[in-house]
Tab-separated table of C-alpha atoms and ligand atoms in Angstrom:
chain	number	residue	atom	x	y	z
A	1	UNK	CA	17.822	57.268	37.227
A	2	UNK	CA	21.410	56.443	38.171
A	3	UNK	CA	24.566	58.070	36.810
A	4	UNK	CA	27.776	56.132	36.515
A	5	UNK	CA	29.267	54.175	33.567
A	6	UNK	CA	32.381	56.298	33.466
A	7	UNK	CA	30.491	59.568	33.104
A	8	UNK	CA	33.803	61.318	33.418
A	9	UNK	CA	35.377	59.916	30.222
A	10	UNK	CA	36.032	62.899	27.945
A	11	UNK	CA	35.551	60.775	24.796
A	12	UNK	CA	32.382	58.690	24.535
A	13	UNK	CA	31.903	56.324	21.628
A	14	UNK	CA	28.535	54.870	20.631
A	15	UNK	CA	28.621	51.449	18.965
A	16	UNK	CA	31.284	48.747	19.077
A	17	UNK	CA	31.315	47.781	15.400
A	18	UNK	CA	34.372	48.375	13.193
A	19	UNK	CA	33.777	52.159	13.147
A	20	UNK	CA	33.414	52.605	16.911
A	21	UNK	CA	36.296	50.236	17.614
A	22	UNK	CA	38.570	52.033	15.155
A	23	UNK	CA	37.730	55.346	16.873
A	24	UNK	CA	38.424	53.871	20.314
A	25	UNK	CA	41.650	52.285	19.063
A	26	UNK	CA	43.025	55.596	17.787
A	27	UNK	CA	41.651	57.356	20.885
A	28	UNK	CA	43.607	55.016	23.172
A	29	UNK	CA	46.691	55.464	20.993
A	30	UNK	CA	46.340	59.229	21.370
A	31	UNK	CA	46.209	58.780	25.146
A	32	UNK	CA	42.551	59.733	25.642
A	33	UNK	CA	40.435	58.456	28.473
A	34	UNK	CA	37.347	57.038	26.780
A	35	UNK	CA	34.274	54.846	27.176
A	36	UNK	CA	32.640	52.813	24.404
A	37	UNK	CA	28.967	51.812	24.670
A	38	UNK	CA	27.823	48.771	22.667
A	39	UNK	CA	24.181	47.721	22.678
A	40	UNK	CA	24.699	44.020	22.007
A	41	UNK	CA	26.625	41.463	24.037
A	42	UNK	CA	29.811	41.624	21.924
A	43	UNK	CA	31.907	43.953	19.799
A	44	UNK	CA	32.436	43.588	16.038
A	45	UNK	CA	29.099	44.900	14.722
A	46	UNK	CA	28.371	43.558	11.255
A	47	UNK	CA	31.885	42.165	10.913
A	48	UNK	CA	32.095	39.351	13.442
A	49	UNK	CA	33.410	35.803	13.181
A	50	UNK	CA	31.304	33.230	15.014
A	51	UNK	CA	31.691	29.557	15.790
A	52	UNK	CA	29.290	26.836	14.705
A	53	UNK	CA	30.303	23.343	15.774
A	54	UNK	CA	33.965	23.052	14.754
A	55	UNK	CA	33.766	25.743	12.040
A	56	UNK	CA	34.179	29.502	12.111
A	57	UNK	CA	32.099	31.716	9.825
A	58	UNK	CA	31.994	35.459	9.162
A	59	UNK	CA	28.792	37.474	9.441
A	60	UNK	CA	28.857	38.516	5.775
A	61	UNK	CA	31.387	37.763	3.028
A	62	UNK	CA	34.166	40.009	4.314
A	63	UNK	CA	37.688	40.541	3.037
A	64	UNK	CA	40.233	43.243	3.764
A	65	UNK	CA	40.703	45.525	0.786
A	66	UNK	CA	44.331	46.561	0.535
A	67	UNK	CA	43.445	50.075	-0.609
A	68	UNK	CA	44.968	52.232	2.085
A	69	UNK	CA	48.603	51.246	2.765
A	70	UNK	CA	48.655	53.023	6.132
A	71	UNK	CA	45.579	51.120	7.339
A	72	UNK	CA	46.880	47.828	5.969
A	73	UNK	CA	50.136	48.393	7.896
A	74	UNK	CA	48.204	49.226	11.064
A	75	UNK	CA	46.172	46.013	10.804
A	76	UNK	CA	49.249	43.999	9.855
A	77	UNK	CA	51.008	45.304	12.962
A	78	UNK	CA	48.077	44.107	15.053
A	79	UNK	CA	47.675	40.676	13.455
A	80	UNK	CA	51.258	39.908	12.399
A	81	UNK	CA	51.520	36.763	10.291
A	82	UNK	CA	47.831	36.023	10.950
A	83	UNK	CA	47.011	38.466	8.141
A	84	UNK	CA	47.360	36.410	4.989
A	85	UNK	CA	47.233	37.184	1.282
A	86	UNK	CA	44.629	34.915	-0.209
A	87	UNK	CA	43.986	34.005	-3.788
A	88	UNK	CA	40.460	32.721	-4.209
A	89	UNK	CA	38.512	33.832	-7.269
A	90	UNK	CA	34.755	34.288	-7.200
A	91	UNK	CA	32.167	33.005	-9.673
A	92	UNK	CA	28.765	33.993	-11.043
A	93	UNK	CA	26.158	31.244	-11.177
A	94	UNK	CA	24.101	31.818	-14.307
A	95	UNK	CA	21.904	29.490	-16.349
A	96	UNK	CA	23.239	26.492	-14.436
A	97	UNK	CA	26.889	27.379	-15.134
A	98	UNK	CA	29.608	28.902	-12.994
A	99	UNK	CA	31.067	31.816	-14.926
A	100	UNK	CA	34.180	33.765	-14.079
A	101	UNK	CA	33.859	36.900	-11.951
A	102	UNK	CA	34.090	39.521	-13.365
A	103	UNK	CA	32.300	38.206	-16.409
A	104	UNK	CA	34.477	37.697	-19.495
A	105	UNK	CA	33.250	38.088	-23.104
A	106	UNK	CA	34.438	34.540	-23.901
A	107	UNK	CA	32.246	33.120	-21.123
A	108	UNK	CA	29.241	34.927	-22.538
A	109	UNK	CA	29.891	33.515	-25.999
A	110	UNK	CA	30.375	29.987	-24.713
A	111	UNK	CA	27.484	29.876	-22.268
A	112	UNK	CA	24.608	31.935	-23.653
A	113	UNK	CA	22.348	31.016	-26.600
A	114	UNK	CA	23.691	32.685	-29.761
A	115	UNK	CA	20.467	34.710	-30.209
A	116	UNK	CA	21.052	36.337	-26.825
A	117	UNK	CA	24.703	37.023	-27.600
A	118	UNK	CA	23.662	38.593	-30.932
A	119	UNK	CA	21.133	40.799	-29.128
A	120	UNK	CA	23.781	41.909	-26.615
A	121	UNK	CA	26.149	42.871	-29.451
A	122	UNK	CA	23.441	44.670	-31.458
A	123	UNK	CA	22.268	46.630	-28.426
A	124	UNK	CA	25.832	47.615	-27.725
A	125	UNK	CA	26.453	48.821	-31.292
A	126	UNK	CA	23.120	50.590	-31.695
A	127	UNK	CA	22.922	52.331	-28.352
A	128	UNK	CA	22.152	56.036	-27.937
A	129	UNK	CA	24.195	57.360	-25.028
A	130	UNK	CA	22.187	59.081	-22.301
A	131	UNK	CA	24.446	61.890	-21.007
A	132	UNK	CA	22.806	62.036	-17.576
A	133	UNK	CA	20.888	58.916	-16.548
A	134	UNK	CA	18.650	59.666	-13.564
A	135	UNK	CA	18.510	56.230	-11.975
A	136	UNK	CA	20.436	52.968	-11.818
A	137	UNK	CA	18.281	51.158	-14.381
A	138	UNK	CA	18.795	53.854	-17.013
A	139	UNK	CA	22.510	53.926	-16.263
A	140	UNK	CA	22.886	50.138	-16.576
A	141	UNK	CA	20.861	49.875	-19.804
A	142	UNK	CA	22.766	52.814	-21.248
A	143	UNK	CA	26.096	51.303	-20.314
A	144	UNK	CA	25.592	47.640	-21.211
A	145	UNK	CA	22.380	47.382	-23.251
A	146	UNK	CA	19.061	46.039	-21.955
A	147	UNK	CA	19.728	42.303	-22.381
A	148	UNK	CA	23.081	42.187	-20.603
A	149	UNK	CA	22.004	44.655	-17.918
A	150	UNK	CA	18.886	42.615	-17.156
A	151	UNK	CA	20.751	39.331	-17.162
A	152	UNK	CA	23.175	40.391	-14.452
A	153	UNK	CA	23.007	43.856	-12.963
A	154	UNK	CA	19.292	44.539	-12.744
A	155	UNK	CA	18.096	41.172	-11.424
A	156	UNK	CA	20.899	41.074	-8.912
A	157	UNK	CA	20.322	44.653	-7.749
A	158	UNK	CA	16.600	44.097	-7.261
A	159	UNK	CA	17.349	41.083	-5.086
A	160	UNK	CA	20.019	42.939	-3.168
A	161	UNK	CA	18.044	46.110	-2.450
A	162	UNK	CA	14.472	44.849	-2.773
A	163	UNK	CA	13.586	47.863	-4.921
A	164	UNK	CA	12.897	48.405	-8.605
A	165	UNK	CA	16.161	49.494	-10.150
A	166	UNK	CA	14.422	52.555	-11.636
A	167	UNK	CA	14.066	53.822	-8.045
A	168	UNK	CA	17.701	53.244	-7.090
A	169	UNK	CA	20.327	55.940	-7.274
A	170	UNK	CA	23.128	55.640	-9.833
A	171	UNK	CA	25.437	55.786	-6.791
A	172	UNK	CA	25.022	52.017	-6.488
A	173	UNK	CA	26.864	51.576	-9.787
A	174	UNK	CA	30.188	52.412	-8.202
A	175	UNK	CA	31.639	55.505	-6.631
A	176	UNK	CA	30.733	55.162	-2.984
A	177	UNK	CA	29.941	51.530	-3.593
A	178	UNK	CA	33.512	50.905	-4.592
A	179	UNK	CA	34.025	47.428	-3.196
A	180	UNK	CA	30.582	46.032	-3.811
A	181	UNK	CA	30.877	47.567	-7.229
A	182	UNK	CA	28.115	46.223	-9.431
A	183	UNK	CA	30.178	47.056	-12.461
A	184	UNK	CA	32.507	44.368	-11.183
A	185	UNK	CA	30.046	41.789	-12.488
A	186	UNK	CA	30.638	42.977	-15.983
A	187	UNK	CA	34.091	44.455	-15.811
A	188	UNK	CA	36.054	42.988	-18.666
A	189	UNK	CA	33.086	42.878	-21.030
A	190	UNK	CA	33.403	46.364	-22.472
A	191	UNK	CA	36.407	47.425	-24.526
A	192	UNK	CA	38.860	49.228	-22.251
A	193	UNK	CA	37.588	47.545	-19.073
A	194	UNK	CA	40.326	46.133	-16.902
A	195	UNK	CA	39.359	43.189	-14.695
A	196	UNK	CA	42.836	42.567	-13.295
A	197	UNK	CA	42.418	44.115	-9.862
A	198	UNK	CA	39.436	41.846	-9.228
A	199	UNK	CA	41.364	38.684	-9.921
A	200	UNK	CA	40.712	37.129	-6.512
A	201	UNK	CA	43.707	38.232	-4.406
A	202	UNK	CA	42.906	39.912	-1.082
A	203	UNK	CA	43.907	40.054	2.568
A	204	UNK	CA	42.213	37.901	5.146
A	205	UNK	CA	43.009	36.960	8.758
A	206	UNK	CA	43.852	33.359	9.617
A	207	UNK	CA	40.997	33.044	12.154
A	208	UNK	CA	38.274	34.933	10.287
A	209	UNK	CA	37.585	38.563	9.464
A	210	UNK	CA	36.179	39.305	12.918
A	211	UNK	CA	39.548	38.528	14.494
A	212	UNK	CA	40.681	41.998	13.333
A	213	UNK	CA	38.116	43.499	15.682
A	214	UNK	CA	38.757	41.048	18.528
A	215	UNK	CA	42.385	42.134	18.353
A	216	UNK	CA	41.425	45.827	18.208
A	217	UNK	CA	39.120	45.285	21.230
A	218	UNK	CA	42.057	43.784	23.159
A	219	UNK	CA	44.142	46.875	22.419
A	220	UNK	CA	41.344	49.152	23.630
A	221	UNK	CA	41.021	47.159	26.852
A	222	UNK	CA	37.880	45.575	28.289
A	223	UNK	CA	37.641	48.227	31.026
A	224	UNK	CA	36.785	50.835	28.393
A	225	UNK	CA	34.204	48.723	26.514
A	226	UNK	CA	30.673	48.512	27.952
A	227	UNK	CA	28.680	45.808	26.144
A	228	UNK	CA	24.923	45.445	26.636
A	229	UNK	CA	24.764	49.202	27.072
A	230	UNK	CA	22.292	50.462	24.494
A	231	UNK	CA	21.953	54.201	23.951
A	232	UNK	CA	18.222	54.864	24.221
A	233	UNK	CA	17.967	58.649	24.413
A	234	UNK	CA	20.034	61.731	23.565
A	235	UNK	CA	19.103	64.777	25.644
A	236	UNK	CA	20.076	68.001	23.954
A	237	UNK	CA	19.888	71.741	24.467
A	238	UNK	CA	21.723	74.897	23.405
A	239	UNK	CA	23.509	73.235	20.497
A	240	UNK	CA	24.977	70.347	22.480
A	241	UNK	CA	24.126	66.820	23.501
A	242	UNK	CA	23.816	67.372	27.253
A	243	UNK	CA	23.440	63.776	28.403
A	244	UNK	CA	22.421	60.367	27.131
A	245	UNK	CA	20.490	57.473	28.575
A	246	UNK	CA	21.750	53.900	28.558
A	247	UNK	CA	19.286	50.975	28.530
A	248	UNK	CA	16.463	53.364	29.377
A	249	UNK	CA	17.693	53.696	32.948
A	250	UNK	CA	21.153	55.203	33.386
A	251	UNK	CA	21.799	58.858	32.596
A	252	UNK	CA	25.353	59.792	31.634
A	253	UNK	CA	26.641	63.356	31.239
A	254	UNK	CA	27.734	63.900	27.656
A	255	UNK	CA	31.254	65.049	26.839
A	256	UNK	CA	32.618	64.610	23.294
A	257	UNK	CA	30.722	61.875	21.462
A	258	UNK	CA	31.605	59.864	18.368
A	259	UNK	CA	28.485	58.011	17.267
A	260	UNK	CA	28.297	55.091	14.846
A	261	UNK	CA	24.594	54.404	15.469
A	262	UNK	CA	22.342	54.195	12.393
A	263	UNK	CA	21.474	57.684	11.153
A	264	UNK	CA	17.680	57.262	11.343
A	265	UNK	CA	17.831	55.775	14.842
A	266	UNK	CA	19.995	58.670	16.066
A	267	UNK	CA	17.362	61.181	14.983
A	268	UNK	CA	14.555	59.111	16.549
A	269	UNK	CA	16.168	59.059	20.016
A	270	UNK	CA	16.774	62.803	20.239
A	271	UNK	CA	15.045	64.368	23.235
A	272	UNK	CA	13.348	66.707	22.550
A	273	UNK	CA	12.460	65.316	19.119
A	274	UNK	CA	13.682	67.341	16.118
A	275	UNK	CA	11.339	69.346	13.849
A	276	UNK	CA	8.725	67.251	12.030
A	277	UNK	CA	10.424	67.606	8.614
A	278	UNK	CA	13.690	66.172	9.986
A	279	UNK	CA	11.845	63.317	11.645
A	280	UNK	CA	9.973	62.538	8.426
A	281	UNK	CA	13.209	62.510	6.453
A	282	UNK	CA	14.808	60.184	9.018
A	283	UNK	CA	11.815	57.845	8.766
A	284	UNK	CA	12.046	57.767	4.982
A	285	UNK	CA	15.603	56.414	4.800
A	286	UNK	CA	15.891	52.670	5.093
A	287	UNK	CA	18.368	49.874	5.622
A	288	UNK	CA	18.264	46.524	3.920
A	289	UNK	CA	18.373	43.546	6.272
A	290	UNK	CA	20.406	40.433	5.643
A	291	UNK	CA	19.724	36.844	6.658
A	292	UNK	CA	22.668	34.485	6.836
A	293	UNK	CA	21.894	30.774	6.551
A	294	UNK	CA	24.884	28.768	7.711
A	295	UNK	CA	25.474	25.088	6.975
A	296	UNK	CA	28.393	23.228	8.481
A	297	UNK	CA	29.095	20.325	6.120
A	298	UNK	CA	30.954	17.072	6.568
A	299	UNK	CA	33.047	17.415	3.425
A	300	UNK	CA	36.461	19.007	2.926
A	301	UNK	CA	35.130	21.743	0.632
A	302	UNK	CA	32.038	22.880	-1.249
A	303	UNK	CA	33.807	24.840	-4.008
A	304	UNK	CA	37.136	26.537	-4.761
A	305	UNK	CA	35.609	29.999	-4.655
A	306	UNK	CA	35.685	32.843	-2.170
A	307	UNK	CA	32.110	33.722	-3.193
A	308	UNK	CA	29.538	32.591	-5.727
A	309	UNK	CA	27.014	35.223	-6.875
A	310	UNK	CA	23.434	34.343	-7.827
A	311	UNK	CA	21.871	37.102	-9.959
A	312	UNK	CA	18.829	35.051	-11.046
A	313	UNK	CA	15.597	35.984	-9.301
A	314	UNK	CA	14.480	32.353	-8.790
A	315	UNK	CA	17.193	31.806	-6.192
A	316	UNK	CA	16.365	33.349	-2.800
A	317	UNK	CA	20.036	34.069	-2.057
A	318	UNK	CA	22.366	36.585	-3.690
A	319	UNK	CA	25.672	35.089	-2.626
A	320	UNK	CA	27.269	31.992	-1.137
A	321	UNK	CA	30.618	32.203	0.601
A	322	UNK	CA	32.897	29.630	2.077
A	323	UNK	CA	35.321	30.999	4.670
A	324	UNK	CA	37.578	27.947	4.358
A	325	UNK	CA	38.543	29.153	0.879
A	326	UNK	CA	39.761	32.350	2.536
A	327	UNK	CA	41.600	30.599	5.374
A	328	UNK	CA	42.075	26.830	5.815
A	329	UNK	CA	42.323	27.425	9.584
A	330	UNK	CA	38.611	28.129	10.064
A	331	UNK	CA	37.451	24.513	9.725
A	332	UNK	CA	38.812	20.997	10.287
A	333	UNK	CA	40.236	19.231	7.207
A	334	UNK	CA	37.099	17.154	6.694
A	335	UNK	CA	34.554	19.965	7.245
A	336	UNK	CA	33.566	23.291	5.729
A	337	UNK	CA	30.956	25.947	6.490
A	338	UNK	CA	28.986	27.614	3.704
A	339	UNK	CA	26.931	30.747	4.262
A	340	UNK	CA	24.087	31.940	2.034
A	341	UNK	CA	23.109	35.609	2.119
A	342	UNK	CA	19.426	36.533	1.717
A	343	UNK	CA	18.773	40.291	1.625
A	344	UNK	CA	15.327	41.085	3.079
A	345	UNK	CA	12.926	43.781	4.133
A	346	UNK	CA	11.185	43.432	7.498
A	347	UNK	CA	8.082	42.246	5.627
A	348	UNK	CA	9.887	39.633	3.538
A	349	UNK	CA	8.526	36.095	4.060
A	350	UNK	CA	12.092	34.868	4.620
A	351	UNK	CA	12.677	37.375	7.444
A	352	UNK	CA	9.417	36.227	9.077
A	353	UNK	CA	9.962	32.485	8.556
A	354	UNK	CA	10.791	30.045	11.345
A	355	UNK	CA	14.380	28.840	11.313
A	356	UNK	CA	13.681	25.275	10.193
A	357	UNK	CA	11.426	26.277	7.300
A	358	UNK	CA	13.954	28.888	6.186
A	359	UNK	CA	16.893	26.475	6.234
A	360	UNK	CA	14.848	23.808	4.388
A	361	UNK	CA	13.836	26.355	1.722
A	362	UNK	CA	17.397	27.548	1.229
A	363	UNK	CA	18.807	24.028	1.124
A	364	UNK	CA	16.217	22.984	-1.468
A	365	UNK	CA	17.216	25.959	-3.667
A	366	UNK	CA	20.887	25.141	-3.157
A	367	UNK	CA	20.303	21.561	-4.242
A	368	UNK	CA	19.463	22.873	-7.725
A	369	UNK	CA	22.987	24.273	-7.812
A	370	UNK	CA	24.859	21.476	-6.112
A	371	UNK	CA	23.555	18.519	-4.196
A	372	UNK	CA	24.037	18.616	-0.421
A	373	UNK	CA	22.938	15.384	1.243
A	374	UNK	CA	21.058	15.643	4.525
A	375	UNK	CA	23.569	13.403	6.285
A	376	UNK	CA	26.373	15.823	5.341
A	377	UNK	CA	24.829	18.680	7.317
A	378	UNK	CA	26.461	18.688	10.754
A	379	UNK	CA	25.193	22.004	12.119
A	380	UNK	CA	23.031	24.887	10.974
A	381	UNK	CA	22.418	28.443	12.117
A	382	UNK	CA	20.524	31.529	11.039
A	383	UNK	CA	22.037	34.923	11.788
A	384	UNK	CA	20.280	38.252	11.219
A	385	UNK	CA	21.840	41.611	10.307
A	386	UNK	CA	19.083	44.224	10.745
A	387	UNK	CA	21.243	47.106	9.417
A	388	UNK	CA	23.168	45.492	6.562
A	389	UNK	CA	23.034	47.915	3.605
A	390	UNK	CA	21.900	51.544	3.422
A	391	UNK	CA	19.335	51.593	0.588
A	392	UNK	CA	20.498	54.224	-1.879
A	393	UNK	CA	17.277	55.360	-3.520
A	394	UNK	CA	17.016	58.195	-6.022
A	395	UNK	CA	17.229	61.447	-4.035
A	396	UNK	CA	19.011	59.871	-1.053
A	397	UNK	CA	21.927	62.348	-1.189
A	398	UNK	CA	19.687	65.308	-0.314
A	399	UNK	CA	17.990	63.424	2.522
A	400	UNK	CA	21.244	62.295	4.095
A	401	UNK	CA	22.719	65.759	3.741
A	402	UNK	CA	19.680	67.289	5.470
A	403	UNK	CA	20.000	64.915	8.442
A	404	UNK	CA	23.755	65.238	8.753
A	405	UNK	CA	23.520	69.035	8.580
A	406	UNK	CA	20.916	69.009	11.352
A	407	UNK	CA	23.034	66.776	13.615
A	408	UNK	CA	26.193	68.803	12.889
A	409	UNK	CA	24.637	71.638	14.903
A	410	UNK	CA	25.374	69.667	18.086
A	411	UNK	CA	28.940	70.792	18.625
A	412	UNK	CA	30.022	67.787	20.727
A	413	UNK	CA	28.457	65.123	18.475
A	414	UNK	CA	30.381	63.518	15.582
A	415	UNK	CA	29.138	60.886	13.145
A	416	UNK	CA	31.368	58.061	11.983
A	417	UNK	CA	30.853	54.755	10.208
A	418	UNK	CA	28.749	53.127	7.572
A	419	UNK	CA	25.269	53.370	9.017
A	420	UNK	CA	25.770	56.691	10.791
A	421	UNK	CA	26.800	58.436	7.579
A	422	UNK	CA	24.732	56.238	5.226
A	423	UNK	CA	27.681	55.496	2.984
A	424	UNK	CA	29.176	52.262	1.686
A	425	UNK	CA	32.301	52.384	3.793
A	426	UNK	CA	34.632	49.467	4.342
A	427	UNK	CA	37.151	48.610	7.035
A	428	UNK	CA	39.996	50.569	5.454
A	429	UNK	CA	37.727	53.636	5.081
A	430	UNK	CA	36.567	53.332	8.693
A	431	UNK	CA	40.085	53.140	10.102
A	432	UNK	CA	41.169	56.108	7.982
A	433	UNK	CA	38.180	58.275	8.921
A	434	UNK	CA	38.400	57.270	12.610
A	435	UNK	CA	42.055	58.280	12.721
A	436	UNK	CA	41.320	61.575	11.017
A	437	UNK	CA	38.363	62.299	13.340
A	438	UNK	CA	40.211	61.456	16.557
A	439	UNK	CA	43.082	63.684	15.403
A	440	UNK	CA	40.705	66.543	14.638
A	441	UNK	CA	38.430	66.664	17.682
A	442	UNK	CA	39.528	68.859	20.510
A	443	UNK	CA	39.109	67.213	23.914
B	501	FAD	C1	27.275	41.353	3.768
B	501	FAD	C2	28.343	42.372	4.029
B	501	FAD	C3	29.597	42.221	3.446
B	501	FAD	C4	30.602	43.145	3.698
B	501	FAD	N1	31.838	42.955	3.151
B	501	FAD	C5	32.853	43.756	3.514
B	501	FAD	C6	34.184	43.493	3.081
B	501	FAD	O1	34.433	42.557	2.321
B	501	FAD	N2	35.179	44.312	3.529
B	501	FAD	C7	34.944	45.369	4.367
B	501	FAD	O2	35.883	46.057	4.755
B	501	FAD	N3	33.677	45.653	4.762
B	501	FAD	C8	32.645	44.877	4.359
B	501	FAD	N4	31.375	45.143	4.791
B	501	FAD	C9	31.131	46.389	5.519
B	501	FAD	C10	31.438	46.315	6.987
B	501	FAD	O3	30.787	45.241	7.594
B	501	FAD	C11	30.960	47.635	7.565
B	501	FAD	O4	31.689	48.670	6.957
B	501	FAD	C12	31.148	47.736	9.037
B	501	FAD	O5	30.511	46.703	9.736
B	501	FAD	C13	30.564	49.073	9.479
B	501	FAD	O6	30.960	49.308	10.791
B	501	FAD	P1	30.164	50.337	11.684
B	501	FAD	O7	30.844	50.338	12.995
B	501	FAD	O8	30.006	51.602	10.952
B	501	FAD	O9	28.685	49.709	11.821
B	501	FAD	P2	28.210	48.324	12.417
B	501	FAD	O10	29.093	47.213	12.023
B	501	FAD	O11	26.761	48.230	12.060
B	501	FAD	O12	28.344	48.530	13.986
B	501	FAD	C14	27.468	49.358	14.704
B	501	FAD	C15	27.447	48.872	16.146
B	501	FAD	O13	26.593	49.737	16.892
B	501	FAD	C16	25.812	48.946	17.772
B	501	FAD	N5	24.588	49.681	18.091
B	501	FAD	C17	23.498	49.901	17.302
B	501	FAD	N6	22.579	50.621	17.959
B	501	FAD	C18	23.103	50.883	19.184
B	501	FAD	C19	22.639	51.617	20.317
B	501	FAD	N7	21.450	52.229	20.324
B	501	FAD	N8	23.447	51.693	21.400
B	501	FAD	C20	24.676	51.102	21.412
B	501	FAD	N9	25.156	50.389	20.375
B	501	FAD	C21	24.381	50.288	19.272
B	501	FAD	C22	25.550	47.660	16.996
B	501	FAD	O14	25.210	46.595	17.873
B	501	FAD	C23	26.894	47.457	16.303
B	501	FAD	O15	27.774	46.689	17.086
B	501	FAD	C24	30.337	44.264	4.525
B	501	FAD	C25	29.073	44.425	5.103
B	501	FAD	C26	28.081	43.495	4.860
B	501	FAD	C27	26.730	43.681	5.496
C-alpha cells in the first residue's frame, strides 16, 4: 500500500460537495494547508450544473436562499453580477389545474368540487387539537383536517419519502426542513398564515446553481482537490482516526479531518468496526434516492414557473423544474430543458428501469399534463442521486444522536454537511457551519 496524496496536509476534507468545498474555501482563506478527497470525477456533490446539448440543467431544483446575509455576501463577492435576483413563482398541479404555490383559499374554492370544500371547512371547524402528535400524519391531519392534508401533504410526502406518513417524523413538517417546508404547500390557507416570503423571489447564478461551487473550487485551487479519490477505510485507535485508505489502495496518515461523507457509510468503513449496536443503528438509517429525467426541448419555454409540484400519486414525479425560468442564460432562445424528479428506493421499479423505458414512461405521464411532441425532444438524460434526502422516520433523532456521539469520540474527526449530520441543510447553512467549524478547530 502506497502513501502519498499530500499526507502532510494538516487539514483533510472528505467529500467535494457544497459542504466539503465550503470547508476547504474557509480553510484556504484562513491560510491552512489542506487536501480535499472527492470520490467522483468532479466537485459539486448533489448541487452540480451539467450540460445536455446546448442546455444547462441543475442536479435538483436548487435556488440560493437569502437567509444568511453574511453567506449571501460571500457568494455575491465570488460571483459578482452573475448572482441574480429571480422572480419565478412555482405552481401545484392538482386535478388537472395549476394552482398557486403556496395554495390560496380562493384557488381551493374555485378548483375543488364544493362537497370537498365543505368537508375541508367542516373538518377545520370541528377539529380536536392533538397537543403532541407523534408522527407526521397525525400532525398534518390535526393541523389541516384529513381531506386537505390527504389532498396535498400526505400524498406528496409518501411519494417524496416512499414511507407511510404515519412512520415519518413530525420534523419533516418544518423546523429542520425549513426550505423544503411541506407547510409551504398550504401556507396561506389557515388564518394567520403569511405566504409572502414564498412569493417566488430568490437568488440564482446566471450559469446555473452549480456555478457557485465551480467558482468555490477555483478559489480552493485544483492542486488541493483530489477527484476520483474515494475514502474506503478509516483506521482508528486510541480515540483518533490514525489513517485512512483511498480507493482501497493508498494509505494516508490522518491529521485533522472534516468529513461530509454520509453518516451510515462513515460508520461502515471504520476499521476496526464499531460495536454491533452502533453498526445496526447505522444500517437502519436510510437515504432516499432521486432520479432526474432531463428533456431538452425545441421550444422557447415549457412554463413560466420555477417549479411545478405534483402531489397526486398517479404521477411518478414529484416536481418539474425548468432552469431557464431561473436564468435565461442556461439555454438558447429557442430551447429549454425540463427536469422531472422521481424519488426512489433502491428497489423501486423506476430506479431499476433501463433509461429508454424510464424516459418513455415519464414522458407519457407528462403528456397528461402538457403535450410534448416527440419531434420537440432534442436530447435526453437520466441522472441519479443516490444520497438525495435523509429519510426522517419516527425516532430518527435518537439514532442520529447515538451515531454522532460515537463518532465524536474520535478527537480529530469532525462531521459537516447534510448527509454526514443527517439534517436538511442548505447552501447557506453549509457555508455558515463550515466557517464556524474551520474557525473552531485547532490545527
Ligand atoms: C433535489 C434537491 C433539491 C435541493 N434544493 C436546494 C436548494 O434549493 N437550495 C439549497 O441550498 N440546497 C438545496 N438542496 C440541498 C443541497 O443539494 C445539499 O445541501 C448539498 O448538496 C449538501 O452538500 P454536502 O456536501 O453535505 O453533500 P453532497 O452534496 O452529497 O456531497 C458529498 C460529496 O461527497 C462525495 N463522497 C461520497 N462518498 C465519498 C467517499 N467515500 N469518498 C470521497 N468522497 C465521497 C460525493 O461524491 C459528493 O461529492 C437540494 C438537494 C436536493 C437533493
